[in-house]
PDB file of C-alpha atoms in Angstrom:
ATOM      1  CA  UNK A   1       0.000   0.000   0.000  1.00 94.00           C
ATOM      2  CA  UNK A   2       1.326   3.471  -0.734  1.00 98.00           C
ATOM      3  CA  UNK A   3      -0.072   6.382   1.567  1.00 98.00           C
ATOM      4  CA  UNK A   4       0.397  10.139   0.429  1.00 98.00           C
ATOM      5  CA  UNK A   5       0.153  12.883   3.204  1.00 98.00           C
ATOM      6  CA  UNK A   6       1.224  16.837   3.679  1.00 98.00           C
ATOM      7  CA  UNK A   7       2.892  18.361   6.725  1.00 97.00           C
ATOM      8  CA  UNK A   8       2.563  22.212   6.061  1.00 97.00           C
ATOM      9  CA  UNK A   9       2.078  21.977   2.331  1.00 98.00           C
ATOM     10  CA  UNK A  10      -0.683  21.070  -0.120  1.00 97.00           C
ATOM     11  CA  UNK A  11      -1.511  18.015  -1.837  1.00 97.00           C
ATOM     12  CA  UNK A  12       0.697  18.372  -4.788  1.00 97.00           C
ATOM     13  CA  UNK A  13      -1.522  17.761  -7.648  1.00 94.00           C
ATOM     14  CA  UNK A  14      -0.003  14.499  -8.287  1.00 96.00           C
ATOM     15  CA  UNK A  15      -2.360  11.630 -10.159  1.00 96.00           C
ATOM     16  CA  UNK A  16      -2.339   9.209  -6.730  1.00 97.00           C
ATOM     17  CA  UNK A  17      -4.414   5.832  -8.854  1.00 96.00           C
ATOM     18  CA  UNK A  18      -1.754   6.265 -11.722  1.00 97.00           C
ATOM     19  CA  UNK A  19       1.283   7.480  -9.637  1.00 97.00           C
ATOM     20  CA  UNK A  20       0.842   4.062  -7.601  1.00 97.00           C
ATOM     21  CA  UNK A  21       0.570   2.402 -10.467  1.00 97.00           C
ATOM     22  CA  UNK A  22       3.702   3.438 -11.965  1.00 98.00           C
ATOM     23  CA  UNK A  23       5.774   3.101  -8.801  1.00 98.00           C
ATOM     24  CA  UNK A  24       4.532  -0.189  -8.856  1.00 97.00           C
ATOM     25  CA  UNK A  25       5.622  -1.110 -12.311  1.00 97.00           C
ATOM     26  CA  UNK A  26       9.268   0.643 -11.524  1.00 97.00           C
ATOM     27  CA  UNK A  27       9.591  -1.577  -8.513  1.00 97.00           C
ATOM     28  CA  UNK A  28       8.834  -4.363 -10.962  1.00 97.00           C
ATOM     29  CA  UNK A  29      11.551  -4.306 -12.755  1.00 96.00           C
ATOM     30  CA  UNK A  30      13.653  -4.693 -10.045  1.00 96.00           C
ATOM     31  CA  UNK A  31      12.104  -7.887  -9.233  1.00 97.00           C
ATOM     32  CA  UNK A  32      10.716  -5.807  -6.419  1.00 98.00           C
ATOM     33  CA  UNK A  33       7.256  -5.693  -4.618  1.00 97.00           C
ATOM     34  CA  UNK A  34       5.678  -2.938  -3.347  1.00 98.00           C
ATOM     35  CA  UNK A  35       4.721  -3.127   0.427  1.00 98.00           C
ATOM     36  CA  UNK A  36       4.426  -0.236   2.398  1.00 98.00           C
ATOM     37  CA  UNK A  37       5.371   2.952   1.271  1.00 98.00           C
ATOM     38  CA  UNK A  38       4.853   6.353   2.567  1.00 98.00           C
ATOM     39  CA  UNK A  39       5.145   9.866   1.153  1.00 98.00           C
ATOM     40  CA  UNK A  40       5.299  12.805   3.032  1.00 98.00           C
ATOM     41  CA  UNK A  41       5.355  15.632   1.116  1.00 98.00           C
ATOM     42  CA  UNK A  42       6.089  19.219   3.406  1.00 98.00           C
ATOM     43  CA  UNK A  43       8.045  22.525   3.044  1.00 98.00           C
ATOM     44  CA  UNK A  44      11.796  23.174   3.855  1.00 98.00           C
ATOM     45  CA  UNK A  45      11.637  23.546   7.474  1.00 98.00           C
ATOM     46  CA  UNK A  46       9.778  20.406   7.783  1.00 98.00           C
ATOM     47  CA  UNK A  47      12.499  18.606   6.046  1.00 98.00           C
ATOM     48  CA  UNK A  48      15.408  20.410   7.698  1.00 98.00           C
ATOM     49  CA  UNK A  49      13.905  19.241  10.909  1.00 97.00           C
ATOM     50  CA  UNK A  50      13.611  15.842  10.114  1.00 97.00           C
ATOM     51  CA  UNK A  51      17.228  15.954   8.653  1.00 97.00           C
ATOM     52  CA  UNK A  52      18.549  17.044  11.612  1.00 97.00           C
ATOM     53  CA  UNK A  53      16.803  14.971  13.811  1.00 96.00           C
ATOM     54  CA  UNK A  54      17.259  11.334  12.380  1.00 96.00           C
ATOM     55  CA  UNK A  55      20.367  11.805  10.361  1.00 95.00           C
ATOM     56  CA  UNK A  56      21.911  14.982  12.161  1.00 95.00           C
ATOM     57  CA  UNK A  57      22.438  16.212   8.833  1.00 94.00           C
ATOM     58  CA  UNK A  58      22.228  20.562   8.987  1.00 95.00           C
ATOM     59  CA  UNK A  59      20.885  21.409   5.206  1.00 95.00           C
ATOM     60  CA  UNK A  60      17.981  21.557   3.050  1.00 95.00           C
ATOM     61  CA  UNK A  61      16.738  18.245   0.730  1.00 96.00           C
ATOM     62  CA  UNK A  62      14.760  17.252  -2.004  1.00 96.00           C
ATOM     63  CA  UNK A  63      14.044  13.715  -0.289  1.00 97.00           C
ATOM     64  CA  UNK A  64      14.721  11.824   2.514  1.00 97.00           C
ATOM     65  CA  UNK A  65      14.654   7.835   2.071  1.00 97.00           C
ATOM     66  CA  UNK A  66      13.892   5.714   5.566  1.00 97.00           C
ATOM     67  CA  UNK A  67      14.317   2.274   4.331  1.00 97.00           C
ATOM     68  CA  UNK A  68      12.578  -0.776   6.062  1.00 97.00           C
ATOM     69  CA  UNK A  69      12.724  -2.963   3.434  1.00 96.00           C
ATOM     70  CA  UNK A  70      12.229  -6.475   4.067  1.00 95.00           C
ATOM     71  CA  UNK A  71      13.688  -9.191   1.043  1.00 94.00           C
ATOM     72  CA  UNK A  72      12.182  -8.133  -2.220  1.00 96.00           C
ATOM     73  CA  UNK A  73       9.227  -6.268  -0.235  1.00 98.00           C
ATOM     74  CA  UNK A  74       9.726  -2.436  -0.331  1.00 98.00           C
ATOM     75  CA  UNK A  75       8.720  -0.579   2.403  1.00 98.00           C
ATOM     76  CA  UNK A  76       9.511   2.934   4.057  1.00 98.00           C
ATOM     77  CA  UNK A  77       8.929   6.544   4.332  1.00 98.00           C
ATOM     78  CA  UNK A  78       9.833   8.821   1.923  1.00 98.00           C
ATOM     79  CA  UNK A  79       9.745  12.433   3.346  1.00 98.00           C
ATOM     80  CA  UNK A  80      10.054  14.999   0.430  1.00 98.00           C
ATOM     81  CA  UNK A  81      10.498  18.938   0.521  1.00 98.00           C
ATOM     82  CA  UNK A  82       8.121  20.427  -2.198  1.00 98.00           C
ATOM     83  CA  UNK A  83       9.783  23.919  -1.654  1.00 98.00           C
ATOM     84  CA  UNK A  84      13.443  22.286  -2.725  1.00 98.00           C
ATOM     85  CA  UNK A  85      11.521  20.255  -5.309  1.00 98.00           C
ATOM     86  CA  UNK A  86      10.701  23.476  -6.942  1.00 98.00           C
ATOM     87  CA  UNK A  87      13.836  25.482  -6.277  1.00 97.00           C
ATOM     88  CA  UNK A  88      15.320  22.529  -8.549  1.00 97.00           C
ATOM     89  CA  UNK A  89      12.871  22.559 -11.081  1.00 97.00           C
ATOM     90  CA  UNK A  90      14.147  26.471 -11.375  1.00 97.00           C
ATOM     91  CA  UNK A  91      17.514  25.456 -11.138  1.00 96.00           C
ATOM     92  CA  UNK A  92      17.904  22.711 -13.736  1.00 94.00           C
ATOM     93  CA  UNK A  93      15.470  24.645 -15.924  1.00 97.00           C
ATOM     94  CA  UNK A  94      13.149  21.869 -15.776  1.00 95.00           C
ATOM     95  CA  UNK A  95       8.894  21.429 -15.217  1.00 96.00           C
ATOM     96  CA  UNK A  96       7.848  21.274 -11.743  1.00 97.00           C
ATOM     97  CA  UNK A  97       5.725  18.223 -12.503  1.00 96.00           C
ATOM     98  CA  UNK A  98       8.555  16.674 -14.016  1.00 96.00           C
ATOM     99  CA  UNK A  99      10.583  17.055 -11.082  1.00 97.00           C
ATOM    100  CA  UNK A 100       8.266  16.158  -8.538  1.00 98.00           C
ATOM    101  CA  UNK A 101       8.262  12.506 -10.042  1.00 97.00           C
ATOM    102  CA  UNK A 102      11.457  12.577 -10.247  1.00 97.00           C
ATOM    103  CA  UNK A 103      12.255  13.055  -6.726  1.00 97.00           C
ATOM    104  CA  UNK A 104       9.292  10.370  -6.139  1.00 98.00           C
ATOM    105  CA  UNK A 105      10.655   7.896  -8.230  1.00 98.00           C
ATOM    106  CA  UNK A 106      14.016   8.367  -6.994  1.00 97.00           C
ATOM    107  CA  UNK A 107      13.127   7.220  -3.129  1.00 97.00           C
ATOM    108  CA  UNK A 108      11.616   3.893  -4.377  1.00 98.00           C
ATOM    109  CA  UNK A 109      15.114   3.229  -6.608  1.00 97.00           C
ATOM    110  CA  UNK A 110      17.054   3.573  -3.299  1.00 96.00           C
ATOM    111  CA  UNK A 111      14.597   1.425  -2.046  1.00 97.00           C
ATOM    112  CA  UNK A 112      15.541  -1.211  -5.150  1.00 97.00           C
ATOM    113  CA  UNK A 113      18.742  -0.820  -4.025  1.00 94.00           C
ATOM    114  CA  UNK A 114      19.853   2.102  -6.170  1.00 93.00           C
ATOM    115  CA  UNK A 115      22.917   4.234  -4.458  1.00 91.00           C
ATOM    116  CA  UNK A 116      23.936   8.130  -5.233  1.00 89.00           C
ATOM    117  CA  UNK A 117      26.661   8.893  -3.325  1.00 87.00           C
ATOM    118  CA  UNK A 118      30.053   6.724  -3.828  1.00 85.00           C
ATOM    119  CA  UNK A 119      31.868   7.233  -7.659  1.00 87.00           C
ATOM    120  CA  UNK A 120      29.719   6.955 -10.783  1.00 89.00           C
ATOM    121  CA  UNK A 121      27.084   6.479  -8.638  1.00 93.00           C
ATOM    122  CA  UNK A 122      25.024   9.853  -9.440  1.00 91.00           C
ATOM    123  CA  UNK A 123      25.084   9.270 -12.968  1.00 93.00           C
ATOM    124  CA  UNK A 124      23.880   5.347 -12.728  1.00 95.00           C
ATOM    125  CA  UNK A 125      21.075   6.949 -10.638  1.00 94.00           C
ATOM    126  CA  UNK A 126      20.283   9.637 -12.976  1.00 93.00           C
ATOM    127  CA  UNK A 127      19.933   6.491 -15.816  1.00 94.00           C
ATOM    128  CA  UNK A 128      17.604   4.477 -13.843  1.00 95.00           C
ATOM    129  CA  UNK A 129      15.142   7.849 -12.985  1.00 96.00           C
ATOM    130  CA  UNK A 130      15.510   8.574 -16.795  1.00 95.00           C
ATOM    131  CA  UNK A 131      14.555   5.043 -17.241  1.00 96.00           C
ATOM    132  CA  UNK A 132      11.748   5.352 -14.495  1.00 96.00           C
ATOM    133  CA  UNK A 133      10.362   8.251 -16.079  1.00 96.00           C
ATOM    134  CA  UNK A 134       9.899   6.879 -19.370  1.00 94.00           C
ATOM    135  CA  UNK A 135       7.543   4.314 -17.700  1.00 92.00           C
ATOM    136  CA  UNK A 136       4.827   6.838 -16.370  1.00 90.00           C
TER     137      UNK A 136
END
């Protein structure tokens, strides 16, 4: 199951039926099922708080991946910062909308297993949303 919820934002005016769907079919192909999975969506200070809290990490995010995934089951929270989501959108000249799923798409590949932070790692990642994308 795959909840959706605000904390001091709005529903982003995402498409929940076919956005499950799709995260579902992404999680496929990674031999992966879909357990459960929670969104948060919230504003900067939300996310900075929750950054510092659980990771004691002291900046601003796009996403936030808590991972409680059990065998090929995904499940966790993904806590994501629709003010940063659109500062990037800005940023790297893209749509909003098109960022948004990005950023959603890009929790569940960490949950597949899908890293961004050691060498070549970014740019593997950046495949696999490209390739996530094209599924929607």
């Amino acid at each position: 199951m795959i909840t959706y919820n605000t904390e001091n934002v709005k529903m982003p005016a995402i498409k929940k039926r076919e956005t499950t769907a799709w995260i579902r079919r992404v999680a496929a192909t990674y031999g992966k099922k879909v357990g459960e999975v929670g969104y948060l969506f919230c504003d900067d200070e939300h996310i900075l708080s929750v950054n510092r809290e659980y990771l004691q990490h002291d900046y601003y995010t796009d996403i936030i991946t808590f991972d409680y995934c059990e065998g090929n089951v995904l499940n966790g929270d993904l806590v994501i910062s629709l003010d940063t989501v659109r500062s990037n959108a800005e940023l790297f000249q893209k749509p909003y909308d098109e960022e948004l799923h990005r950023v959603i798409i890009h929790g569940i590949l960490h949950l597949c297993g899908q890293n961004d932070k050691g060498p070549g790692e970014r740019e593997q990642m950046e495949a696999a949303e490209n390739r996530a994308l094209a599924l929607r």
